[in-house]
Amino acid sequence: MSGGRPGPDVRRGMYGTMALIRACDERLRRGLSGGEFACTYWPPTGQEAIAAAMGAVLRTDDELVTTYRGLHDQLAKGVPVGPLVAEILTRKSGVNGGKGGAMHITHPPSGLAHSTGIVGSGLPLAAGIALAASLGGTDRVAVASFGDGATATGSFHEAVNLAALWKLPLVLVCQDNRYAEMTPTAESQPVGHVADRAAAYGILGVVVDGNDPDAVVPVVAEAVARARSGDGPTLLECTTYRLWGHYFGDPMRYIPKEELAAARQAEPVARYRAALVADGVLDEADADAIEEEARHRVDEAFTDALADSPPEGGEALVDVYAPRRSGPGATATRGVADVTTTTRSLREALNVALDQALATDPSVVLLGEDLADPAGGISQVTKGLSTRYGTDRVRDTPISEAAIVGAAAGAAMAGLRPVAELMIMDFLSIGMDQLVNHAAKSRFMSGGLVGVPMTLRTAVFGGIGSGATHSQTLEAWLTHVPGLKVVVPSTPADAQGLLRACIADDDPCVVVENVALYGTTGEVPDGDHVVPLGLADVKRTGADVTVVTYGRTVRDALAAAELLAGEGIDVEVVDLRTLVPFDGQTVLESVARTRRAVVAHHATRLGGFGAEVAAVINEELFGELRAPVRRVAASFAPIGSAPTLEAFVLPSVDRIAEAVRDVAGR
Ligand SMILES: Cc1ncc(C[n+]2csc(CCOP(=O)(O)OP(=O)(O)O)c2C)c(N)n1
Ligand SMILES: [Mg+2]
């Protein structure tokens, strides 16, 4: 459908959608008020017209990202009412098996890509979905539906900037319901209209009466046509009113009575019914029948859902990660006797892994700041790749960490295998919501329907005088998040093989690189070298003490082992390589032999991953240990810029050696 007011069939259809939304909303509110059931609910009452118009314009294969206040959008996009209601009531038969709940509805067959509970976060995801649509050569569009309050978030601005810059097939639908929780729109934005913000990004902003579906249809249709034809995003501000407060049961004390009374007078469902009757599209009996039919479908949905049970508790552990795959990638080339090798720096090894992935898998795309040539990345890891594969697949981004991670996650949800780069690990703080709340949780919240096969590369700049905001070793932030895999390579061979494994993996993986290692060289097996995730590697065998470590600290541990060999202490060095999944077996086998262990890492000791390793050793081998497990890690202090301050805080060869002597009783 393109511009112009809708015809009678479309209008009747939209009324049916609005009636269905209203019936479902009323049934939910009735059940909640009467104590018939309990669930979370953010009523979209009063916003039905916007959803109905979107539903009338969008194709099933267009992808919608909405929010916790999404019932209307979800029904209008075609999510079947029975499984939708069951999900809201967190039943087994819900679209997402009761794992998503009212806030996190996902239904790919209807093009309902994601519903987010984090304000503004849907926009970067939708940008990524739009990127996948355009790189895939389709004419599908992505639509982000969000509230007025969301336009104050960094995610909104980063995503709109990115989408406008890249002319992504994205439609931005703001449902301006006059409030963000308890704050009126006017008190949270310095411009008169949300649509005014469009000018900052060189895109069209349109204000439309969101209570009139006939008015919304043509503006959505024009925005969709613009997006489909490659002319980029449009920001639509659909003005409306939130009739029942922020959440179910909101006493709405902050809303002026007269304002609410006027809004109720202008509410869209009754208003549209009257308009259709006045125009002769429906008579009163037709309208009654449409409403009756809607109520009937909704009643049936509730009866079925209420008869169903919630998922078994054990389901909590299912869909956290993709089921394990066998086949290529399941075995390492390491240890194969006749494999030939090439000497490479760790930087070159990462470049080769990316090159191989780009060459063999058209769904692999790279995005990040300064990735493309001539820069080729701040550390030249991506050098040459944009020249070889083009800037469509090796993309420079604006300085927008939330949008980089979010777009990668969205693109991964939509079928690509993006490799995003966050230049320095400290910047993870800015992309964290997208990684932790969306990439990590999508598979679970969707009940296994939507995985996020993305890789995030990032580098620790510690140990080179970069100071407190450019030196942090933050992998412990990530290992605490179910759904993520966390990889920390120490050698060129591992870096290449682990990165290949991450890109091929169906779950979101973070590769923590270290700038101090980029120049180190080593032998890398030729060909398709893959190191399976979750397998530690014994980098040096020894009989007296096990040092468990990873990443940059492996080098220090090996140097300490050399030193200690001269003192007659035989040290085994276990390189974890992957922190999640954690290879406890290799660690325990080693410590069961040596009966003495030191755990070492450059990250802060308090709450560091070493605490987890030490706890596992204690739990499993307490009776075997000849000494308590010792940890060597950074002091609980920011990294100072002066070399003296940094050296004081970070672990060193000497400190590792000292700890080993201590557990060895020397
Ligand atoms: C990032 C973030 N901050 C705060 C919240 C708490 N919160 C939930 S909804 C909401 C208001 C959002 O308002 P708006 O974007 O206008 O959407 P509406 O609820 O009106 O549909 C807030 C502050 C949140 N969920 N996410
Ligand atoms: Mg709002």
XYZ file of C-alpha atoms and ligand atoms in Angstrom:
693
model
C 0.000 0.000 0.000
C 1.340 3.488 -0.745
C 0.031 7.008 0.060
C -3.624 8.057 0.186
C -6.444 7.361 2.585
C -7.365 3.732 3.018
C -10.302 2.102 1.261
C -13.321 0.501 2.976
C -11.862 -3.000 3.274
C -8.711 -1.724 4.916
C -10.768 0.484 7.216
C -12.996 -2.415 8.248
C -9.859 -4.530 8.815
C -8.320 -1.844 10.987
C -11.468 -1.579 13.033
C -11.334 -5.336 13.563
C -7.750 -5.021 14.777
C -8.632 -2.173 17.128
C -11.583 -4.115 18.495
C -9.368 -7.148 19.086
C -6.765 -5.055 20.910
C -9.430 -3.403 23.039
C -11.103 -6.723 23.861
C -7.785 -8.236 24.905
C -6.851 -5.171 26.926
C -10.219 -5.145 28.724
C -10.022 -8.856 29.446
C -6.538 -8.472 30.900
C -7.547 -5.554 33.079
C -10.678 -7.368 34.241
C -8.725 -10.510 35.175
C -6.069 -8.514 36.976
C -8.538 -6.342 38.921
C -10.572 -9.343 40.004
C -7.542 -11.352 41.107
C -8.314 -14.057 38.532
C -4.640 -14.107 37.499
C -1.470 -12.102 38.021
C 0.945 -10.836 35.393
C 2.849 -7.693 34.501
C 0.967 -5.382 32.140
C 1.501 -1.974 30.606
C -1.817 -1.100 28.959
C -1.697 0.406 25.457
C -5.284 1.591 25.887
C -5.791 4.625 23.675
C -2.950 3.754 21.280
C -4.842 1.167 19.199
C -5.111 3.277 16.054
C -1.344 3.533 15.521
C -0.899 -0.211 15.754
C -3.857 -0.942 13.490
C -2.477 1.395 10.832
C 0.987 -0.170 11.020
C -0.587 -3.604 10.776
C -2.510 -2.558 7.681
C 0.575 -1.232 5.891
C 3.326 -3.653 6.840
C 3.939 -6.990 5.173
C 4.317 -10.070 7.325
C 8.010 -10.245 6.443
C 8.635 -6.665 7.556
C 10.111 -6.803 11.038
C 8.687 -4.872 13.978
C 10.568 -4.137 17.182
C 8.275 -2.888 19.929
C 8.308 -2.429 23.692
C 6.785 -3.686 26.947
C 3.717 -1.589 26.024
C 3.358 -3.778 22.964
C 0.071 -5.684 23.104
C -1.499 -3.521 20.415
C 1.552 -3.673 18.135
C 1.888 -7.420 18.553
C -1.748 -8.191 17.775
C -1.768 -5.803 14.824
C 1.404 -7.369 13.402
C -0.339 -10.716 13.451
C 0.924 -12.509 16.534
C -1.826 -15.088 17.131
C -3.985 -14.066 20.073
C -4.026 -17.468 21.825
C -0.263 -17.998 22.151
C 0.193 -14.262 22.799
C -2.201 -14.287 25.746
C -0.591 -17.497 26.991
C 2.799 -15.764 26.927
C 1.506 -12.733 28.789
C 0.194 -15.145 31.418
C 3.593 -16.984 31.285
C 2.182 -20.341 30.255
C 3.950 -23.187 28.462
C 1.878 -22.672 25.324
C 2.932 -19.035 25.079
C 4.711 -17.877 21.936
C 7.944 -17.932 23.914
C 7.125 -20.781 26.264
C 6.561 -18.489 29.233
C 10.178 -17.317 29.250
C 9.557 -13.892 27.782
C 6.356 -12.827 29.496
C 4.392 -9.679 28.723
C 7.514 -7.548 28.379
C 9.486 -9.717 25.928
C 7.287 -11.034 23.145
C 8.999 -12.406 20.028
C 7.236 -14.105 17.124
C 9.311 -14.358 13.941
C 6.547 -15.926 11.798
C 4.531 -12.711 12.204
C 7.547 -10.441 11.781
C 7.444 -9.493 15.457
C 11.200 -9.418 15.861
C 11.582 -8.305 19.444
C 9.891 -6.513 22.330
C 12.201 -4.729 24.709
C 11.739 -3.728 28.321
C 14.660 -1.308 28.172
C 13.531 2.123 27.045
C 15.079 3.125 23.703
C 16.984 -0.112 23.225
C 14.813 -1.395 20.427
C 16.129 1.229 18.029
C 19.699 -0.065 17.586
C 18.311 -3.583 17.225
C 15.872 -2.425 14.560
C 18.709 -0.635 12.765
C 20.618 -3.928 12.713
C 17.598 -5.787 11.386
C 17.265 -3.143 8.678
C 20.958 -3.554 7.865
C 20.455 -7.293 7.434
C 17.455 -6.659 5.190
C 19.389 -4.312 2.954
C 22.601 -6.358 2.804
C 20.489 -9.405 2.038
C 19.193 -7.617 -1.038
C 15.574 -7.791 0.120
C 13.027 -4.983 0.101
C 11.897 -5.753 3.641
C 11.771 -2.917 6.127
C 12.316 -2.802 9.851
C 10.062 -0.731 12.072
C 10.927 0.479 15.537
C 7.933 1.380 17.693
C 8.751 3.297 20.867
C 7.491 5.934 23.264
C 8.147 9.644 23.513
C 10.358 9.071 26.550
C 12.654 6.821 24.517
C 13.713 9.759 22.366
C 15.842 11.073 25.222
C 18.020 7.949 25.329
C 21.441 7.615 23.794
C 20.224 4.487 22.013
C 17.648 6.547 20.121
C 20.164 9.138 18.966
C 22.904 6.674 18.095
C 20.521 4.461 16.159
C 18.795 7.256 14.251
C 22.158 8.767 13.347
C 23.445 5.397 12.133
C 20.291 4.563 10.196
C 20.194 7.985 8.540
C 23.893 7.804 7.679
C 23.542 4.361 6.139
C 20.091 5.071 4.646
C 18.757 1.926 6.253
C 15.263 0.649 5.446
C 13.908 1.652 8.833
C 10.697 3.360 9.916
C 10.717 5.057 13.305
C 7.276 5.133 14.879
C 7.089 7.169 18.056
C 3.835 6.659 19.937
C 3.753 9.972 21.758
C 1.299 9.216 24.546
C 2.259 12.389 26.419
C 3.971 10.647 29.339
C 7.122 8.716 30.133
C 6.164 6.915 33.324
C 5.072 9.858 35.472
C 6.809 12.645 33.529
C 4.961 14.639 30.855
C 6.740 14.706 27.480
C 7.059 18.461 27.644
C 9.215 18.155 30.752
C 11.719 15.792 29.196
C 12.369 17.254 25.777
C 13.663 20.665 24.801
C 11.923 20.638 21.417
C 8.202 21.100 20.837
C 7.772 17.827 19.001
C 9.545 14.504 18.867
C 9.454 14.869 15.100
C 11.580 18.021 15.389
C 14.481 15.793 16.346
C 14.549 14.380 12.810
C 16.161 17.539 11.452
C 19.328 16.785 13.424
C 19.804 13.661 11.336
C 18.763 15.038 7.967
C 15.662 12.873 7.783
C 11.998 13.708 7.482
C 9.987 14.045 10.687
C 6.194 13.930 10.495
C 3.579 14.631 13.158
C 0.301 12.823 12.699
C -2.879 12.338 14.723
C -2.200 8.912 16.166
C -5.802 8.522 17.248
C -6.982 8.431 13.640
C -5.908 5.312 11.760
C -6.961 6.845 8.432
C -4.428 9.611 9.008
C -1.683 7.270 10.184
C -1.952 4.843 7.248
C -0.715 7.223 4.536
C 2.238 8.525 6.554
C 3.326 5.011 7.506
C 2.863 3.906 3.895
C 4.995 6.779 2.626
C 7.696 6.086 5.197
C 7.683 2.391 4.296
C 7.883 3.213 0.578
C 10.803 5.563 1.268
C 12.570 2.861 3.272
C 11.920 0.160 0.663
C 13.286 2.293 -2.121
C 16.576 2.920 -0.324
C 15.906 6.478 0.805
C 16.417 5.720 4.471
C 14.467 6.251 7.656
C 11.580 8.562 8.531
C 10.638 9.642 12.042
C 6.892 9.546 12.635
C 5.437 11.116 15.716
C 1.975 9.693 16.263
C 0.286 11.812 18.913
C -1.981 9.920 21.263
C -2.757 9.514 24.941
C -2.085 6.775 27.474
C -5.519 6.207 29.041
C -4.665 3.901 31.943
C -1.388 5.166 33.300
C 2.028 3.604 33.032
C 1.361 0.177 34.510
C -1.743 -1.726 35.439
C -2.902 -0.312 38.759
C -1.131 3.042 38.335
C -3.184 5.436 40.521
C -2.417 8.192 37.969
C -2.297 10.892 40.646
C 0.059 12.928 38.502
C -2.455 13.273 35.651
C -4.762 16.307 35.634
C -8.406 15.136 35.785
C -9.638 17.423 33.016
C -6.833 16.316 30.710
C -7.729 12.660 31.249
C -11.441 13.298 30.792
C -10.787 15.036 27.475
C -8.514 12.199 26.327
C -11.187 9.630 27.180
C -13.657 11.617 25.095
C -11.289 11.444 22.127
C -10.318 7.794 22.546
C -9.707 6.173 19.179
C -11.792 2.975 19.176
C -15.188 4.584 19.754
C -14.175 7.509 17.574
C -13.246 5.238 14.663
C -16.405 3.197 15.006
C -18.451 6.381 14.792
C -16.473 7.550 11.749
C -16.960 4.246 9.922
C -20.666 4.253 10.684
C -20.977 7.898 9.593
C -19.155 7.079 6.333
C -21.378 4.070 5.687
C -18.444 1.636 5.865
C -20.126 -0.199 8.742
C -23.575 -0.045 10.261
C -24.105 -0.382 14.010
C -24.912 -4.076 13.689
C -21.683 -4.742 11.720
C -19.664 -2.891 14.322
C -21.339 -4.827 17.152
C -20.610 -8.086 15.350
C -16.926 -7.180 14.886
C -16.621 -6.391 18.587
C -18.487 -9.521 19.578
C -16.256 -11.661 17.396
C -13.159 -10.013 18.944
C -14.421 -10.669 22.469
C -15.170 -14.257 21.563
C -11.631 -14.859 20.225
C -10.132 -13.244 23.287
C -12.321 -15.196 25.720
C -11.289 -18.439 24.050
C -7.634 -17.426 24.245
C -7.911 -16.727 27.979
C -9.817 -19.934 28.672
C -7.106 -21.962 26.936
C -4.221 -20.076 28.508
C -5.653 -20.303 32.007
C -6.075 -24.056 31.590
C -2.395 -24.359 30.682
C 0.432 -24.487 33.211
C 3.638 -22.497 33.506
C 6.843 -24.102 32.214
C 8.586 -26.630 34.459
C 11.266 -25.013 36.633
C 13.993 -26.954 34.855
C 13.163 -25.101 31.624
C 15.122 -22.230 33.173
C 18.309 -23.933 32.026
C 17.109 -24.543 28.454
C 17.638 -21.986 25.651
C 20.364 -20.161 27.554
C 22.739 -21.298 24.798
C 22.238 -22.935 21.418
C 22.173 -26.715 21.386
C 25.668 -28.088 20.802
C 26.556 -28.745 17.203
C 28.851 -31.404 15.873
C 30.793 -31.181 12.637
C 33.348 -28.626 11.487
C 34.545 -26.496 14.333
C 34.146 -29.259 16.868
C 37.767 -30.348 16.603
C 40.923 -28.316 16.809
C 43.759 -28.619 14.354
C 46.115 -28.198 17.317
C 47.868 -31.429 18.092
C 47.486 -32.799 14.572
C 50.974 -34.085 13.819
C 51.413 -33.325 10.130
C 49.891 -29.845 10.075
C 52.087 -27.138 8.555
C 52.385 -23.802 10.283
C 53.176 -20.177 9.552
C 54.744 -17.679 11.919
C 52.342 -14.821 12.598
C 51.795 -12.026 15.044
C 48.609 -12.175 17.075
C 47.399 -9.128 15.142
C 47.964 -10.944 11.844
C 46.322 -14.091 13.164
C 43.145 -12.195 14.002
C 43.239 -10.597 10.569
C 43.540 -14.016 8.936
C 40.589 -15.342 10.953
C 38.434 -12.411 9.855
C 39.635 -12.742 6.269
C 38.811 -16.457 6.195
C 35.372 -15.868 7.705
C 34.564 -13.086 5.231
C 35.786 -15.242 2.344
C 33.813 -18.322 3.259
C 30.588 -16.978 4.757
C 28.635 -14.205 3.001
C 26.665 -13.545 6.191
C 29.782 -12.281 7.984
C 29.989 -8.482 8.251
C 32.354 -6.345 10.294
C 31.391 -3.099 11.962
C 33.209 -0.730 14.248
C 35.076 2.532 14.493
C 37.929 3.072 11.996
C 37.815 -0.536 10.777
C 38.014 0.203 7.106
C 41.124 1.094 5.137
C 43.215 3.136 5.074
C 43.039 3.044 8.902
C 42.362 -0.690 9.058
C 41.510 -0.438 12.757
C 43.319 1.454 15.489
C 45.605 -1.570 15.937
C 45.460 -2.566 12.239
C 43.712 -5.836 12.995
C 41.250 -5.274 10.134
C 43.801 -3.885 7.695
C 43.093 -4.705 4.057
C 39.701 -6.260 4.688
C 37.508 -3.404 3.450
C 39.659 -3.201 0.327
C 39.144 -6.912 -0.251
C 35.483 -7.255 0.737
C 34.075 -3.751 0.290
C 32.806 -1.199 2.763
C 29.321 -2.743 2.770
C 30.718 -5.745 4.617
C 33.558 -4.048 6.477
C 31.854 -0.924 7.776
C 33.147 2.073 9.577
C 30.672 3.296 12.156
C 30.221 6.595 13.903
C 31.371 6.683 17.538
C 28.270 4.931 18.780
C 29.029 1.946 20.967
C 25.392 1.231 21.820
C 24.472 1.338 18.139
C 27.478 -0.771 17.131
C 26.634 -3.550 19.582
C 22.872 -3.170 19.099
C 23.047 -3.142 15.319
C 25.272 -6.213 15.428
C 22.772 -7.940 17.716
C 19.817 -6.960 15.521
C 21.616 -8.044 12.361
C 22.456 -11.359 14.045
C 18.803 -11.829 15.018
C 17.982 -11.305 11.358
C 20.388 -13.895 9.995
C 23.829 -12.273 9.655
C 26.977 -13.227 11.584
C 28.301 -9.802 12.494
C 31.677 -9.219 14.062
C 31.555 -5.909 15.894
C 34.583 -4.174 17.325
C 34.681 -2.026 20.436
C 38.006 -0.302 20.117
C 38.930 -0.348 23.814
C 37.369 -2.548 26.452
C 36.458 0.364 28.725
C 33.930 1.449 26.060
C 32.016 -1.735 26.748
C 30.225 0.254 29.435
C 28.400 2.136 26.677
C 27.384 -0.930 24.683
C 26.609 -3.047 27.731
C 22.797 -2.811 27.602
C 22.686 -4.111 24.068
C 25.050 -6.938 24.888
C 23.696 -7.987 28.251
C 19.982 -7.286 28.010
C 19.452 -8.131 24.363
C 22.201 -10.173 22.696
C 22.692 -12.422 25.715
C 19.009 -12.896 26.532
C 17.252 -13.082 23.172
C 17.564 -16.841 22.751
C 16.210 -17.457 26.221
C 13.474 -14.839 26.225
C 12.188 -16.010 22.864
C 12.012 -19.598 24.084
C 14.775 -20.591 21.668
C 13.253 -18.914 18.610
C 15.863 -16.205 18.052
C 19.568 -16.664 18.721
C 22.181 -13.948 18.327
C 25.219 -15.337 16.520
C 27.370 -12.240 16.853
C 30.968 -11.793 17.902
C 32.191 -8.759 19.755
C 35.922 -8.098 19.622
C 37.408 -5.696 22.103
C 40.888 -4.910 23.363
C 42.355 -4.223 26.785
C 44.804 -1.347 26.639
C 46.150 -1.935 30.156
C 49.841 -1.977 30.920
C 50.774 0.740 28.463
C 50.110 3.833 30.534
C 46.595 4.542 29.293
C 45.187 5.403 32.715
C 42.006 4.597 34.586
C 39.456 4.800 31.742
C 41.526 3.122 29.004
C 43.156 0.218 30.795
C 40.522 -1.886 32.430
C 40.423 -5.653 32.157
C 36.686 -6.196 32.467
C 35.942 -9.789 31.490
C 34.367 -10.454 34.906
C 31.514 -8.118 33.912
C 30.783 -10.541 31.100
C 31.321 -13.927 32.718
C 28.496 -13.084 35.103
C 25.951 -12.910 32.281
C 24.169 -16.112 31.242
C 23.919 -16.282 27.466
C 27.358 -14.839 26.663
C 30.499 -16.758 25.802
C 33.768 -15.139 26.782
C 37.079 -15.840 25.114
C 40.519 -14.474 26.052
C 43.302 -15.697 23.732
C 46.976 -15.579 24.657
C 48.766 -16.775 21.509
C 48.438 -16.092 17.779
C 47.245 -19.659 17.113
C 44.596 -19.463 19.803
C 43.518 -15.993 18.724
C 42.952 -17.136 15.155
C 41.297 -20.422 16.050
C 39.098 -19.041 18.815
C 37.929 -16.108 16.704
C 36.932 -18.502 13.928
C 35.041 -20.607 16.462
C 33.259 -17.542 17.825
C 32.159 -16.369 14.394
C 30.807 -19.838 13.596
C 29.117 -20.127 16.992
C 25.364 -19.614 17.287
C 25.630 -17.625 20.518
C 26.974 -14.146 21.239
C 30.696 -14.355 21.936
C 33.040 -11.701 23.255
C 36.702 -11.951 22.345
C 38.874 -10.030 24.781
C 42.128 -9.131 23.072
C 45.078 -7.401 24.665
C 47.014 -4.664 22.958
C 50.227 -5.820 24.626
C 49.916 -9.135 22.784
C 49.171 -7.867 19.262
C 52.842 -7.895 18.306
C 53.744 -11.261 19.832
C 54.485 -13.940 17.288
C 53.931 -17.671 17.187
C 53.261 -20.610 14.924
C 49.727 -20.842 13.557
C 48.487 -23.988 11.817
C 47.778 -23.398 8.140
C 44.329 -23.780 6.646
C 41.065 -23.545 8.512
C 42.379 -23.469 12.053
C 39.583 -23.581 14.608
C 39.964 -23.868 18.382
C 36.762 -25.153 19.994
C 35.251 -22.981 22.702
C 35.385 -24.365 26.213
C 38.722 -26.168 26.015
C 41.602 -25.003 28.179
C 45.150 -25.661 27.022
C 48.116 -26.767 29.074
C 50.764 -24.334 27.862
C 53.500 -25.890 29.984
C 53.466 -29.158 31.857
C 54.836 -29.410 35.361
C 54.502 -31.538 38.462
C 54.681 -29.203 41.442
C 52.252 -26.278 41.117
C 49.461 -25.436 38.640
C 49.114 -21.816 37.562
C 45.653 -21.266 36.078
C 45.554 -18.162 33.944
C 44.478 -16.664 30.601
C 45.142 -13.881 28.112
C 48.059 -11.590 28.676
C 48.909 -13.136 32.045
C 49.810 -16.451 30.377
C 53.017 -14.852 29.136
C 53.899 -13.720 32.654
C 53.027 -17.126 34.095
C 55.297 -18.852 31.570
C 58.115 -16.434 32.397
C 57.577 -17.114 36.096
C 57.663 -20.854 35.397
C 61.044 -20.447 33.644
C 62.365 -18.530 36.617
C 61.094 -21.099 39.084
C 62.480 -24.009 37.077
C 65.885 -22.641 38.021
C 64.837 -22.925 41.657
C 63.675 -26.511 41.254
C 59.921 -25.783 41.177
C 58.191 -27.461 38.253
C 55.202 -25.307 37.230
C 52.283 -26.346 35.024
C 50.557 -23.459 33.228
C 46.909 -23.967 32.286
C 45.608 -21.374 29.830
C 41.827 -21.264 30.151
C 41.394 -19.640 26.688
C 37.622 -19.609 27.164
C 36.187 -18.383 30.459
C 32.601 -19.206 29.483
C 32.180 -22.077 28.858
C 34.673 -22.835 31.621
C 36.797 -25.955 31.223
C 36.800 -27.027 34.850
C 37.842 -30.527 33.887
C 41.287 -29.556 32.581
C 41.890 -27.334 35.613
C 40.849 -30.011 38.073
C 42.842 -32.738 36.337
C 45.949 -30.602 36.591
C 45.446 -29.535 40.204
C 44.535 -33.095 41.215
C 48.074 -34.005 40.115
C 50.016 -31.028 41.453
C 47.782 -30.485 44.526
C 48.848 -26.850 44.598
C 47.332 -24.008 42.592
C 47.772 -20.310 41.855
C 45.204 -18.418 39.811
C 46.499 -15.335 38.015
C 44.943 -12.571 35.903
C 45.371 -8.899 35.093
C 41.794 -8.101 36.099
C 40.989 -6.788 39.561
C 41.204 -9.450 42.251
C 37.937 -8.615 44.047
C 35.156 -10.360 42.157
C 37.557 -11.408 39.406
C 37.209 -14.648 37.459
C 40.052 -16.084 39.527
C 37.750 -16.145 42.536
C 35.464 -18.499 40.600
C 38.346 -20.750 39.587
C 39.668 -20.873 43.158
C 36.194 -21.690 44.472
C 35.763 -24.559 42.002
C 39.151 -25.989 42.968
C 38.249 -25.742 46.649
C 34.834 -27.327 46.163
C 36.170 -30.264 44.180
C 39.649 -30.852 45.581
C 39.633 -29.494 49.127
C 40.869 -32.727 50.682
C 43.652 -33.078 48.075
C 45.159 -29.626 48.335
C 48.482 -29.227 50.110
C 48.071 -25.455 50.389
C 45.237 -22.942 50.002
C 44.709 -21.701 46.436
C 46.428 -18.339 45.971
C 45.288 -15.533 43.663
C 47.501 -13.038 41.872
C 45.555 -10.183 40.321
C 45.324 -6.415 40.098
C 44.807 -4.515 43.344
C 41.384 -3.028 43.993
C 42.272 0.374 42.601
C 41.918 2.250 39.327
C 44.874 2.002 36.963
C 46.982 5.143 37.395
C 48.566 6.782 34.391
C 52.057 7.035 35.875
C 54.075 3.881 35.208
C 54.822 3.580 38.908
C 51.124 3.519 39.805
C 50.258 1.022 37.094
C 53.126 -1.299 37.989
C 52.101 -1.195 41.646
C 48.580 -2.366 40.872
C 49.079 -4.938 38.097
C 50.356 -8.482 38.610
C 53.857 -9.274 37.399
C 56.172 -12.189 36.764
C 57.678 -11.642 40.197
C 54.330 -11.656 41.982
C 53.277 -14.847 40.257
C 56.605 -16.449 41.159
C 56.224 -15.310 44.753
C 52.735 -16.864 45.012
C 53.982 -20.121 43.499
C 56.851 -20.277 45.992
C 54.349 -19.655 48.747
C 51.986 -22.520 47.801
C 55.008 -24.741 47.146
C 56.133 -24.085 50.710
C 59.447 -22.499 49.652
C 16.660 2.474 30.068
C 15.469 2.460 30.958
N 15.301 3.436 31.863
C 14.208 3.460 32.649
C 13.270 2.478 32.553
C 12.033 2.498 33.457
N 10.885 2.877 32.574
C 10.063 1.954 32.080
S 8.952 2.602 31.039
C 9.527 4.151 31.264
C 8.910 5.303 30.541
C 9.060 5.222 29.067
O 8.282 6.181 28.454
P 7.985 6.198 26.913
O 9.239 5.944 26.164
O 7.266 7.445 26.614
O 7.060 4.944 26.666
P 5.607 4.636 27.229
O 5.780 3.902 28.521
O 4.922 5.936 27.422
O 4.975 3.777 26.217
C 10.587 4.151 32.152
C 11.322 5.350 32.581
C 13.501 1.439 31.627
N 12.656 0.413 31.492
N 14.568 1.481 30.817
Mg 5.230 7.801 26.578
